[in-house]
Coordinates of C-alpha atoms in Angstrom, one line a residue:
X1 CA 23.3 -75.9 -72.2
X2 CA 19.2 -75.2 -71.5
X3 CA 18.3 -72.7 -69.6
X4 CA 14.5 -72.3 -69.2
X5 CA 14.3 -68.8 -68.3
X6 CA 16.8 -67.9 -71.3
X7 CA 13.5 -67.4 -73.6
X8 CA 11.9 -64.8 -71.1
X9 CA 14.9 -62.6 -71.1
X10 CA 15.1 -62.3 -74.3
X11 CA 12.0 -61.0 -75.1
X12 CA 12.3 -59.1 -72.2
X13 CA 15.4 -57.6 -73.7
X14 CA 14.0 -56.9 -77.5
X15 CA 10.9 -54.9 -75.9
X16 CA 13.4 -52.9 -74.0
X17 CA 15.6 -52.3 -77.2
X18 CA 12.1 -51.5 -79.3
X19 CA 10.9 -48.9 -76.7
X20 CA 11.8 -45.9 -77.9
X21 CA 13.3 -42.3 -76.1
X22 CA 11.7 -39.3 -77.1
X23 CA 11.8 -35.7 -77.1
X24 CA 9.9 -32.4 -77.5
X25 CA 11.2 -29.2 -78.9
X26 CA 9.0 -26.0 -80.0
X27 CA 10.6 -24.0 -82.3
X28 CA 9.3 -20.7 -81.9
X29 CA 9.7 -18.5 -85.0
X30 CA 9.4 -14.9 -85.6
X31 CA 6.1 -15.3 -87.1
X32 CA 5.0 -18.7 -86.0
X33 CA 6.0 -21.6 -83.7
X34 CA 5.9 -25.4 -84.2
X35 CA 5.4 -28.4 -81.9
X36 CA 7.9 -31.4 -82.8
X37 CA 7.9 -34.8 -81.1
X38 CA 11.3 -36.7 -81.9
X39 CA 12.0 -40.2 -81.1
X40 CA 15.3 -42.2 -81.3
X41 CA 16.5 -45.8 -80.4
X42 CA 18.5 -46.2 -77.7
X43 CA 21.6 -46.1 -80.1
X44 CA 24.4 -43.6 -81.5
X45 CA 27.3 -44.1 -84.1
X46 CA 30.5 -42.0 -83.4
X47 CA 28.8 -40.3 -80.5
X48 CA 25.9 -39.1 -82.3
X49 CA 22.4 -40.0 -81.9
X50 CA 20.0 -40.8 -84.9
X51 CA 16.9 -39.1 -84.7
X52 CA 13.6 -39.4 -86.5
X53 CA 10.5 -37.1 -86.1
X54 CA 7.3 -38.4 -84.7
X55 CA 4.9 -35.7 -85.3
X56 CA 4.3 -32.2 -85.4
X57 CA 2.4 -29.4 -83.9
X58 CA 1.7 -26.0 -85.9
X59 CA 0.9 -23.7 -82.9
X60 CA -2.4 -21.4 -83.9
X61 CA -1.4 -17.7 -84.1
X62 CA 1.4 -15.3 -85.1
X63 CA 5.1 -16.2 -83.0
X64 CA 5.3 -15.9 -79.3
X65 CA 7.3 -12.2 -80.3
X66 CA 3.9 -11.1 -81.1
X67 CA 2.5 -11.6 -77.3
X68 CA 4.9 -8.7 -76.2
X69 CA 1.8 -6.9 -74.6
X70 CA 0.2 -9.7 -73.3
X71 CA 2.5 -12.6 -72.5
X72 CA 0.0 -14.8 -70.7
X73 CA -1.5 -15.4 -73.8
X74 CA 1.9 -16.5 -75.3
X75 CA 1.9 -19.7 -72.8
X76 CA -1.7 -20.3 -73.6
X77 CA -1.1 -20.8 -77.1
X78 CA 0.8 -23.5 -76.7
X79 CA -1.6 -25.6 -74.5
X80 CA -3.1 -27.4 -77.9
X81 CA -0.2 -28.8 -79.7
X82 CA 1.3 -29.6 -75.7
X83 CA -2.0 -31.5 -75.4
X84 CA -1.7 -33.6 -78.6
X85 CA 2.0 -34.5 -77.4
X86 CA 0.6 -36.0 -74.6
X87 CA -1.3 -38.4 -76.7
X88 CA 1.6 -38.6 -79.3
X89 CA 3.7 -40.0 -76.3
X90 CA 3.4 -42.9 -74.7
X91 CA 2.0 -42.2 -70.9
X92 CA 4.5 -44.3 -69.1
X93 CA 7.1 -41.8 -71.2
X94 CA 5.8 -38.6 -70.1
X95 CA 8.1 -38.2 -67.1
X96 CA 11.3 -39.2 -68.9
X97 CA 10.4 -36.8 -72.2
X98 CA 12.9 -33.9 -72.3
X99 CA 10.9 -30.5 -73.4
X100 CA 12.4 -27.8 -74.6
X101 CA 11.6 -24.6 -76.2
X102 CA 13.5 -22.3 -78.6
X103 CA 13.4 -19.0 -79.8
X104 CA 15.3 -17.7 -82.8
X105 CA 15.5 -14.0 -84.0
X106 CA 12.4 -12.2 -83.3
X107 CA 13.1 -12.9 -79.4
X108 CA 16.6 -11.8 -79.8
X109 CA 14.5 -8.7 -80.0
X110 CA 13.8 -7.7 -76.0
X111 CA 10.5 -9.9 -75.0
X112 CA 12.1 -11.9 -71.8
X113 CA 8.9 -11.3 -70.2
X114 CA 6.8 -13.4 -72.8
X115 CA 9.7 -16.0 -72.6
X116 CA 8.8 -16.4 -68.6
X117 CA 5.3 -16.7 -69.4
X118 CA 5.7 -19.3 -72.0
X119 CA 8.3 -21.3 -69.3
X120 CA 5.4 -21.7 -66.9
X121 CA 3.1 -23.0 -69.1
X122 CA 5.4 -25.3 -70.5
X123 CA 6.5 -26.3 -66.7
X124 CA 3.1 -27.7 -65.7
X125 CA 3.0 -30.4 -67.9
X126 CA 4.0 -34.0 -66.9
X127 CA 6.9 -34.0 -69.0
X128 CA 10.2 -33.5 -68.0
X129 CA 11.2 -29.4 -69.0
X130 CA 14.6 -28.4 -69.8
X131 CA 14.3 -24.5 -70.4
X132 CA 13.2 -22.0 -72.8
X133 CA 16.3 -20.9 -74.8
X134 CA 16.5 -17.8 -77.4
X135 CA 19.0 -19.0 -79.8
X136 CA 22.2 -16.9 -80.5
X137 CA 22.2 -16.2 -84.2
X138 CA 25.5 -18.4 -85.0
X139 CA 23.5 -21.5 -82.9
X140 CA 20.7 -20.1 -85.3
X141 CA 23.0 -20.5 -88.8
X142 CA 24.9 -23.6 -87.6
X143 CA 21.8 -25.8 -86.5
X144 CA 20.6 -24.5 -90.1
X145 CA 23.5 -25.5 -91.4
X146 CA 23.8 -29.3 -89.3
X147 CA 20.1 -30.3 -90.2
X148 CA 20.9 -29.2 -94.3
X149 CA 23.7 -31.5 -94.6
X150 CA 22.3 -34.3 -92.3
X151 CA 19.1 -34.8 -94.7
X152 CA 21.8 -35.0 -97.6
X153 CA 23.5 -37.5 -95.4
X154 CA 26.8 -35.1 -95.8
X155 CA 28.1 -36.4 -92.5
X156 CA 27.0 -39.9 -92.7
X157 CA 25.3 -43.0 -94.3
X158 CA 24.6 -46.5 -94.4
X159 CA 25.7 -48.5 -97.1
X160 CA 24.8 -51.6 -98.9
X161 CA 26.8 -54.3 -96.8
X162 CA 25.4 -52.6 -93.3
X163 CA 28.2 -50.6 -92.3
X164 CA 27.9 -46.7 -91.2
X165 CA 30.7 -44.3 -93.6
X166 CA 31.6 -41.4 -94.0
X167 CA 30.7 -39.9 -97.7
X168 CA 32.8 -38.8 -99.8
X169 CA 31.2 -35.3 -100.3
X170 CA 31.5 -32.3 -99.8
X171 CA 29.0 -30.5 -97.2
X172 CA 26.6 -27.4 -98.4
X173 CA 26.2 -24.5 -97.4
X174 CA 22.8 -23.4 -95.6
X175 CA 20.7 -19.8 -96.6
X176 CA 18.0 -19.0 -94.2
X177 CA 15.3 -16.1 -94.6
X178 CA 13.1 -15.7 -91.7
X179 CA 11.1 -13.4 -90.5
X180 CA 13.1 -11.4 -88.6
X181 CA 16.8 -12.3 -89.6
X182 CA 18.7 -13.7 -92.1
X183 CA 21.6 -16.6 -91.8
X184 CA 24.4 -18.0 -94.1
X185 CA 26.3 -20.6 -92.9
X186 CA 29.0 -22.6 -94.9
X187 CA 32.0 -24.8 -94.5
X188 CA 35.4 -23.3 -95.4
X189 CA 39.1 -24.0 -95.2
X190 CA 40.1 -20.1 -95.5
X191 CA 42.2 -19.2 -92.7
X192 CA 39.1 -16.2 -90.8
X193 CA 40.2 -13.2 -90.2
X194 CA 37.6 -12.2 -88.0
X195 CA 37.6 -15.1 -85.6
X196 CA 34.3 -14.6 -84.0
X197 CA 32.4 -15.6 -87.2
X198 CA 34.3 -19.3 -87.1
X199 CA 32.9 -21.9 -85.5
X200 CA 34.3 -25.4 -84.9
X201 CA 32.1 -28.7 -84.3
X202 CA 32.3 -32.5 -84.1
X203 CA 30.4 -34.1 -85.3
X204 CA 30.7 -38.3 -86.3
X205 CA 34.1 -38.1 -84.7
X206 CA 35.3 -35.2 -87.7
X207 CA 35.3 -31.7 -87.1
X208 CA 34.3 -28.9 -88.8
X209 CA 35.3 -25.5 -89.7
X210 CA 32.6 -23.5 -90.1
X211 CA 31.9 -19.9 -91.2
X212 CA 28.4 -18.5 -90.4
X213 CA 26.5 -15.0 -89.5
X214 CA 23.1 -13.9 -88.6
X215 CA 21.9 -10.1 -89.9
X216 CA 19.2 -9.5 -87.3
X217 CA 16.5 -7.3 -88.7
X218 CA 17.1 -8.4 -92.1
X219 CA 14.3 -11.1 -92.5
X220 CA 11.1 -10.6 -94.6
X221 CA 8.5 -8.6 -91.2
X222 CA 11.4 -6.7 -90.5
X223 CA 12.6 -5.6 -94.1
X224 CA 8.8 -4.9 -94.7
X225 CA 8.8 -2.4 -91.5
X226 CA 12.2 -0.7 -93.0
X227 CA 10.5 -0.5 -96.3
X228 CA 7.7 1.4 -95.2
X229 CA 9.5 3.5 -92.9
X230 CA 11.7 4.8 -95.6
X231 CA 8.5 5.4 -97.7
X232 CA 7.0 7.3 -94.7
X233 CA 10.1 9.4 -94.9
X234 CA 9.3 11.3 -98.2
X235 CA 5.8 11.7 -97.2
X236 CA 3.8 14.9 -97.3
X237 CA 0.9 15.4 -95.3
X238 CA -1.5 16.1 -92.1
X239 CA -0.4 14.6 -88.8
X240 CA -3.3 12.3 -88.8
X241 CA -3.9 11.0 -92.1
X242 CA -1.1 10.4 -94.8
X243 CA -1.3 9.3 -98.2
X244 CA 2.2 7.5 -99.6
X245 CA 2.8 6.5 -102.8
X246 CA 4.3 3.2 -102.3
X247 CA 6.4 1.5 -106.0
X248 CA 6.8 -1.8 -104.0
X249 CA 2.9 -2.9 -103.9
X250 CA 0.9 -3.2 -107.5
X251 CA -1.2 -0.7 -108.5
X252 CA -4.9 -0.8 -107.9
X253 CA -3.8 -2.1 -105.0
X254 CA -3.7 0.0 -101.3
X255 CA -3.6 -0.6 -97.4
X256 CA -3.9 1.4 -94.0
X257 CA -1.1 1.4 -91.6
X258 CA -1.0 3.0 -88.2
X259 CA 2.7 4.5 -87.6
X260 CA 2.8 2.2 -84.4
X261 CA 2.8 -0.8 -86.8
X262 CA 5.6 0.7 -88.4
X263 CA 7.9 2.1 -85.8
X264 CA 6.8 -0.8 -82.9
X265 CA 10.1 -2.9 -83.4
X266 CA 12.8 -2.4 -81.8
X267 CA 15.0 -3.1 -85.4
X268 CA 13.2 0.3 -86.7
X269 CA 13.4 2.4 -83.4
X270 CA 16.2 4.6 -84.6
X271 CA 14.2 6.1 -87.2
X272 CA 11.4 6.6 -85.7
X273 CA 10.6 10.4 -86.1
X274 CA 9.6 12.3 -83.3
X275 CA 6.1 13.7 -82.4
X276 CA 4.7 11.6 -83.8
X277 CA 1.3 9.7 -82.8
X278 CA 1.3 5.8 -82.7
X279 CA -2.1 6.2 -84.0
X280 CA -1.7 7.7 -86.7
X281 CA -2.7 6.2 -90.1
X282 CA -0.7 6.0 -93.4
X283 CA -2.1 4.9 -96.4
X284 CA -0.2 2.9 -98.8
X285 CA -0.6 3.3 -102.5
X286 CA 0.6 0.6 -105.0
X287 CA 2.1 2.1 -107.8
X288 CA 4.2 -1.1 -109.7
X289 CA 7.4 0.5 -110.3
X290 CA 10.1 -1.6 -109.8
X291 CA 13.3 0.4 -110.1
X292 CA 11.7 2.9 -107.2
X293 CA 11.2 0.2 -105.4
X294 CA 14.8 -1.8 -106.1
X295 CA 16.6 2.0 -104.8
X296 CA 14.5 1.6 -101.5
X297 CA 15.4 -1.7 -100.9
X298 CA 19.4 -0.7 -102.0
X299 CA 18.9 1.8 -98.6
X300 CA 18.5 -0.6 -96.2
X301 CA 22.1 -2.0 -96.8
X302 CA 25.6 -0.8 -96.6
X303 CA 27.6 -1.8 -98.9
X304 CA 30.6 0.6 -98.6
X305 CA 31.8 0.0 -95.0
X306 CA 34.3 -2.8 -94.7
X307 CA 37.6 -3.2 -92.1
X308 CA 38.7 -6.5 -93.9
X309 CA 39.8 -7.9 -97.1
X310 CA 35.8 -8.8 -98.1
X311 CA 32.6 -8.2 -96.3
X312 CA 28.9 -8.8 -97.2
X313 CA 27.8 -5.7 -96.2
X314 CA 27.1 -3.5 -93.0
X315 CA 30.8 -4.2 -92.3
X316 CA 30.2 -7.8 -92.0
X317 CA 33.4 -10.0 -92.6
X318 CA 32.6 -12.7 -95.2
X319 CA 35.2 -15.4 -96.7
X320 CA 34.9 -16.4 -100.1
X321 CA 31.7 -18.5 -101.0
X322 CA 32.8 -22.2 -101.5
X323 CA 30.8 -25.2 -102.5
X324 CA 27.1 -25.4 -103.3
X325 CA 24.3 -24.1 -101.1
X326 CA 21.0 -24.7 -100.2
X327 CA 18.2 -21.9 -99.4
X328 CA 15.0 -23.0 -97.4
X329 CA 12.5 -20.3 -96.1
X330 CA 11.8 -17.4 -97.5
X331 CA 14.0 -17.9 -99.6
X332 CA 12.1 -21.2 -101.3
X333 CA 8.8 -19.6 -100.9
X334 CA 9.3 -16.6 -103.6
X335 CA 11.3 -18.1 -106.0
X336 CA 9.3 -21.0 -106.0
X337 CA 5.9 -18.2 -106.6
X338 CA 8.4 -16.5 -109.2
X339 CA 9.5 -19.9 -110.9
X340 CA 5.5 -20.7 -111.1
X341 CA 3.9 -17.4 -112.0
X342 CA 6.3 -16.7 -114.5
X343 CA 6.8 -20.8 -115.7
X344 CA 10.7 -20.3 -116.2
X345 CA 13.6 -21.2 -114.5
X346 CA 15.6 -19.0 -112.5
X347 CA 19.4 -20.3 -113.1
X348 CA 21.1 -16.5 -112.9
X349 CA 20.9 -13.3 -111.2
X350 CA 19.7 -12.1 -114.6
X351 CA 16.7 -14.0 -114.6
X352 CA 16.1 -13.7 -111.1
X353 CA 16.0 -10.0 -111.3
X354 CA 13.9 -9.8 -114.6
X355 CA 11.2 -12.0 -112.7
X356 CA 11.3 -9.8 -109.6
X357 CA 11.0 -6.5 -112.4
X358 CA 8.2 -8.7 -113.9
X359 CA 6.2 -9.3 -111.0
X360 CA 6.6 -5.4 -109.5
X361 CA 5.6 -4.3 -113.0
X362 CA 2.2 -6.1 -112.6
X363 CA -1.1 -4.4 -111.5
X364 CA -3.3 -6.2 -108.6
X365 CA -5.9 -8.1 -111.8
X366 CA -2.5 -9.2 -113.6
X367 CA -1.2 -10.9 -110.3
X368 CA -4.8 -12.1 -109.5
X369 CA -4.9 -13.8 -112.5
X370 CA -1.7 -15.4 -112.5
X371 CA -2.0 -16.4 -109.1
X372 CA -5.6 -16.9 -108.0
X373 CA -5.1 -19.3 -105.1
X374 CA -2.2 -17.0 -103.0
X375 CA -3.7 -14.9 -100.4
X376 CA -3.7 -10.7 -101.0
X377 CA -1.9 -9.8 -98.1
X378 CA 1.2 -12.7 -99.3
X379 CA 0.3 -11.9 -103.3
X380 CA 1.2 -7.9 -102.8
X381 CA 4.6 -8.8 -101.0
X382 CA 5.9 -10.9 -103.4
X383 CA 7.2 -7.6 -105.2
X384 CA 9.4 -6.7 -102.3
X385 CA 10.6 -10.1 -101.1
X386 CA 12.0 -11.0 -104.4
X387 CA 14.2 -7.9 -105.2
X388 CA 15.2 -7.8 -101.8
X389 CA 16.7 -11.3 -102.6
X390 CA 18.4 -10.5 -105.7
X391 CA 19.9 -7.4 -103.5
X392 CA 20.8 -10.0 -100.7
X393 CA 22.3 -12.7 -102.9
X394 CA 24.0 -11.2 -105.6
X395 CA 25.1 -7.4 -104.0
X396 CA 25.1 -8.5 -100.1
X397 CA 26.6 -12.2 -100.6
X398 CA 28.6 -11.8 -103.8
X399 CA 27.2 -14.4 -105.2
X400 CA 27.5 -14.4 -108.9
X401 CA 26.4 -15.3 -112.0
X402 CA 28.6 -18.5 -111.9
X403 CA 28.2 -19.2 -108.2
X404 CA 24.3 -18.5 -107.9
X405 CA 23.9 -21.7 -110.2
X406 CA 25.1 -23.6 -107.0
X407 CA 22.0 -22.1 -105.2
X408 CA 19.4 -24.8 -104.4
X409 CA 15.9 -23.6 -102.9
X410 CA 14.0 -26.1 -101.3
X411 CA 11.4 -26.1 -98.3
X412 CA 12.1 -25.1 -94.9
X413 CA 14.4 -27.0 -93.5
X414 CA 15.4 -25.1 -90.1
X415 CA 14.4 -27.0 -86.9
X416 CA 16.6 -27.8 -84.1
X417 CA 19.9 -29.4 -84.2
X418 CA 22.0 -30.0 -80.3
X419 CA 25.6 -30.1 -81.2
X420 CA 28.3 -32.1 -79.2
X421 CA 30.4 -29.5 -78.7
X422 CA 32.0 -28.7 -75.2
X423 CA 29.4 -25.9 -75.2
X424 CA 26.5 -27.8 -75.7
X425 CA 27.4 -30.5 -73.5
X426 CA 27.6 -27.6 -71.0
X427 CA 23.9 -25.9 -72.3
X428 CA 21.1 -27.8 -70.2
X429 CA 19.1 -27.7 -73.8
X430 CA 22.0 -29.3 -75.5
X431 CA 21.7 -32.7 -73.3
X432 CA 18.8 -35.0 -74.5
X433 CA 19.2 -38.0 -72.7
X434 CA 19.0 -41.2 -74.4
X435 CA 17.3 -44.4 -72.9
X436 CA 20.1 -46.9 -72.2
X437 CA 20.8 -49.8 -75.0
X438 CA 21.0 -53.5 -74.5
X439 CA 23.5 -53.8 -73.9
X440 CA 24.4 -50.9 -71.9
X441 CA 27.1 -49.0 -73.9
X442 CA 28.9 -46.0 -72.0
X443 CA 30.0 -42.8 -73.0
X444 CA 27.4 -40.6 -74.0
X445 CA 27.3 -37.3 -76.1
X446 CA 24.4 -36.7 -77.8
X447 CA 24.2 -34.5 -80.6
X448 CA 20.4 -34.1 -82.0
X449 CA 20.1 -33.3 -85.9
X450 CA 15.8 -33.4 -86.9
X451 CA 14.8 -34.5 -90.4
X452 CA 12.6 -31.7 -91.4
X453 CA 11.9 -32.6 -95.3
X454 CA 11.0 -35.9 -94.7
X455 CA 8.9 -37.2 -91.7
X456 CA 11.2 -39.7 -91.0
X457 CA 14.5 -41.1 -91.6
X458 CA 14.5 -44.6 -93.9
X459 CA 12.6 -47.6 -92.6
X460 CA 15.8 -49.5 -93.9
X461 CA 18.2 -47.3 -92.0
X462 CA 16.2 -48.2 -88.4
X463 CA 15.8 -51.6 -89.3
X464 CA 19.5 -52.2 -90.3
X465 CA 20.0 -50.5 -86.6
X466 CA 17.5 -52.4 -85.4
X467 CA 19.5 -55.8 -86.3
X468 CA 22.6 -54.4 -84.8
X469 CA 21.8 -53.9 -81.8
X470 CA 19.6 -57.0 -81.3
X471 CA 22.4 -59.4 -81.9
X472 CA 24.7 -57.5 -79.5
X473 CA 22.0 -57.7 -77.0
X474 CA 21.4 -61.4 -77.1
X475 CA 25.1 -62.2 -77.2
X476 CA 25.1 -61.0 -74.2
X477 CA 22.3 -62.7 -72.7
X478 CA 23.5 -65.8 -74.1
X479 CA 26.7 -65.7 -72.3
X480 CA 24.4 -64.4 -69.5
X481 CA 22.6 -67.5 -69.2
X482 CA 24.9 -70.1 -70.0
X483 CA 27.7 -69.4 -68.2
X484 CA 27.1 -66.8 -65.5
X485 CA 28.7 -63.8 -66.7
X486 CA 28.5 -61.3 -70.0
X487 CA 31.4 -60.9 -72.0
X488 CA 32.3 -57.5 -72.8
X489 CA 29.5 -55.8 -75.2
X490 CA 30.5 -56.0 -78.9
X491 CA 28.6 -54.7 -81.4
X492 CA 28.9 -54.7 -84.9
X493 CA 31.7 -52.7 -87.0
X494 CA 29.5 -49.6 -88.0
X495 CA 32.2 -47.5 -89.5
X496 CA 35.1 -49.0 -91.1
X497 CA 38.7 -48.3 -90.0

């Protein structure tokens, strides 16, 4: 039966398909904030959308934490990488693209005053703004956690005769270092007995069990601060100008701090000494001795407090480590420097700890020369950040010298991940909406997991997708057309039974 319109609708019905929904989310770090357009088709398998990234955004300055005394300036920051968006988008998109804005540790710290200011600059753009969020440090671990095992396709992947599965493997475990906290998030069967560090999400139609804690103040800034405020302790000296000794930083090397660098977070108030003068200046004197500096670093934690069967430290309830793990961050930044300064491996605590000794041990020439192209201020820090890590890993997280070889350190892979959970279909920033499919199909829950490794996921998987969906939608339109009426929308079988 020929129908002459039948071609028109068609086409009409594949540009609809091919036109893609989009989204924008800025993470906003402790030390720096990102701009990331994500686009999707108008698709989702097990009620879970499939999303690629589009571009990216680095936002020019420190993190919005920083504008505490000047929040205007915190909103104006943003207006470059909002202004590229605007061409990264389609125009007749604008209006339709969800924008949303989320903060992780350093504005757990109290700045709601540079989150307003940020909200209105983000609300006079034409897209369509969902709220400014500061991320609970569990939504912190778990989105961590999500976005690992998506890019490892833990939760789900195509195979070779087109059909979605679920893989046979087990998921990893996610270890991030920021700047001002510290997350690790795996999955476990253990039966918790602190129930507030469990959380439970579905995700593909299967549901996971999943153990994860944030330590605010522990990340890299903040352990820096606690570092040099334990230094400032032993001090001697006049009230204006103080000379410390300082084993962490290489000798030959030396820097000025005021104590209102020092004492100005809210993670260090508590030892902040009295009468004392923000102004003041300290200055720091590298002297490379690493056991001096590992017993500083040991000072910051407690390891003796503990109400249950096993905790990290600081009282923190921890099940036993299971499975392998990936660590992104921080963490991937200084044992990659260690694992290329040094030209070695780092497969045990052992070796992890002689590198950090190694490093510590060197003067400012010796870590020049090994590493001419890092930047001083990062070069001199390297000493600290790495024992710290063996102290977190192997003393905090009992990890040990047969469980530290599941350890994999890889670039930063924290970005956003919306679970469908009942509470994030109940969070306004949990909702992205998707454009509707042709055919329409009902029921939506979308959870958002972001590729951060790799700028997109595989050509094949959207073009496998792609096909799907096309044939549903011109069975439809065949029936359509030919006899008056669609038959109920079938599309392929993308996960077996």
């Amino acid at each position: 039966l020929y129908r002459p319109y039948l071609h028109c609708k068609v086409w009409v019905c594949v540009v609809f398909f091919i036109l893609h929904g989009y989204g924008i989310v800025i993470d906003a770090g402790s030390s720096r904030s990102t701009l990331f357009v994500y686009k999707w088709p108008s698709s989702r398998e097990n009620n879970t959308g499939i999303v690629s990234q589009h571009s990216s955004c680095r936002v020019k300055g420190s993190g919005i934490s920083g504008y505490a005394n000047n929040p205007g300036n915190a909103g104006r920051s943003l207006k470059t990488c909002l202004e590229q968006a605007l061409h990264d988008i389609p125009e007749s998109s604008h209006k339709q693209t969800p924008l949303y804005l989320g903060a992780t540790a350093g504005m757990r710290l109290p700045r709601l005053n540079v989150l307003t200011a940020v909200a209105d600059t983000m609300r006079s753009y034409r897209f369509d703004f969902r709220g400014a969020k500061v991320l609970t440090g569990q939504e912190e671990g778990l989105f961590g956690w999500v976005t690992v095992n998506y890019l490892q396709e833990n939760f789900i992947k195509y195979n070779w005769i087109g059909q979605w599965i679920k893989p046979r493997k087990r998921t990893v475990g996610a270890m991030d270092f920021g700047g001002a906290s510290t997350q690790l998030t795996f999955e476990t069967t253990k039966s918790m007995e602190n129930p507030n560090s469990l959380m439970v999400l579905k995700l593909y139609e299967h549901e996971y069990k999943v153990y994860t804690h944030s330590y605010l103040c522990y990340g890299r800034d903040q352990v820096m601060k606690k570092c040099l405020a334990s230094l400032y302790k032993s001090s001697t000296g006049d009230n204006l100008r103080i000379s410390v000794m300082n084993p962490c930083m290489p000798t030959g090397y030396q820097t000025n701090r005021t104590l209102g660098f020092i004492y100005n977070s809210p993670c260090i108030k508590e030892e902040r000494p009295t009468n004392i003068s923000d102004s003041s200046i300290v200055t720091f004197i590298g002297s490379s001795n690493p056991t001096k500096c590992k017993n500083y670093l040991q000072e910051i934690f407690d390891f003796q407090s503990c109400n249950f069967s096993k905790c990290s430290f600081n009282g923190i309830y921890q099940p036993r480590l299971t499975g392998d793990f990936m660590a992104f961050s921080a963490f991937y930044y200084t044992i990659n420097f260690l694992k290329t300064t040094l030209k070695k491996d780092i497969t045990t605590p052992h070796e992890l700890e002689e590198a950090a000794k190694s490093i510590c041990g060197d003067s400012i020439e010796q870590l020049r020369e090994k590493a001419p192209t890092v930047k001083i201020e990062r070069l001199v820090d390297y000493c600290t950040t790495s024992l710290y890590i063996h102290i977190l890993t192997i003393e905090g997280y009992k990890f040990n010298n047969e469980t530290f070889k599941n350890i994999s350190f890889q670039l930063k892979v924290l970005f956003y991940t919306d679970l469908s959970t009942p509470s994030a279909q109940r969070d306004p920033a949990c909702s992205m909406p998707l454009r509707p499919a042709c055919p329409t199909i009902g029921g939506w829950t979308f959870s958002l997991s972001v590729p951060a490794l790799w700028n997109s996921i595989p050509l094949s998987l959207h073009f496998a997708l792609s096909v799907a969906f096309f044939k549903a939608c011109l069975k439809t339109l065949l029936f359509n057309c030919a006899f008056g009426h669609p038959p109920t929308p079938t599309l392929p079988d993308l996960h077996p039974s």
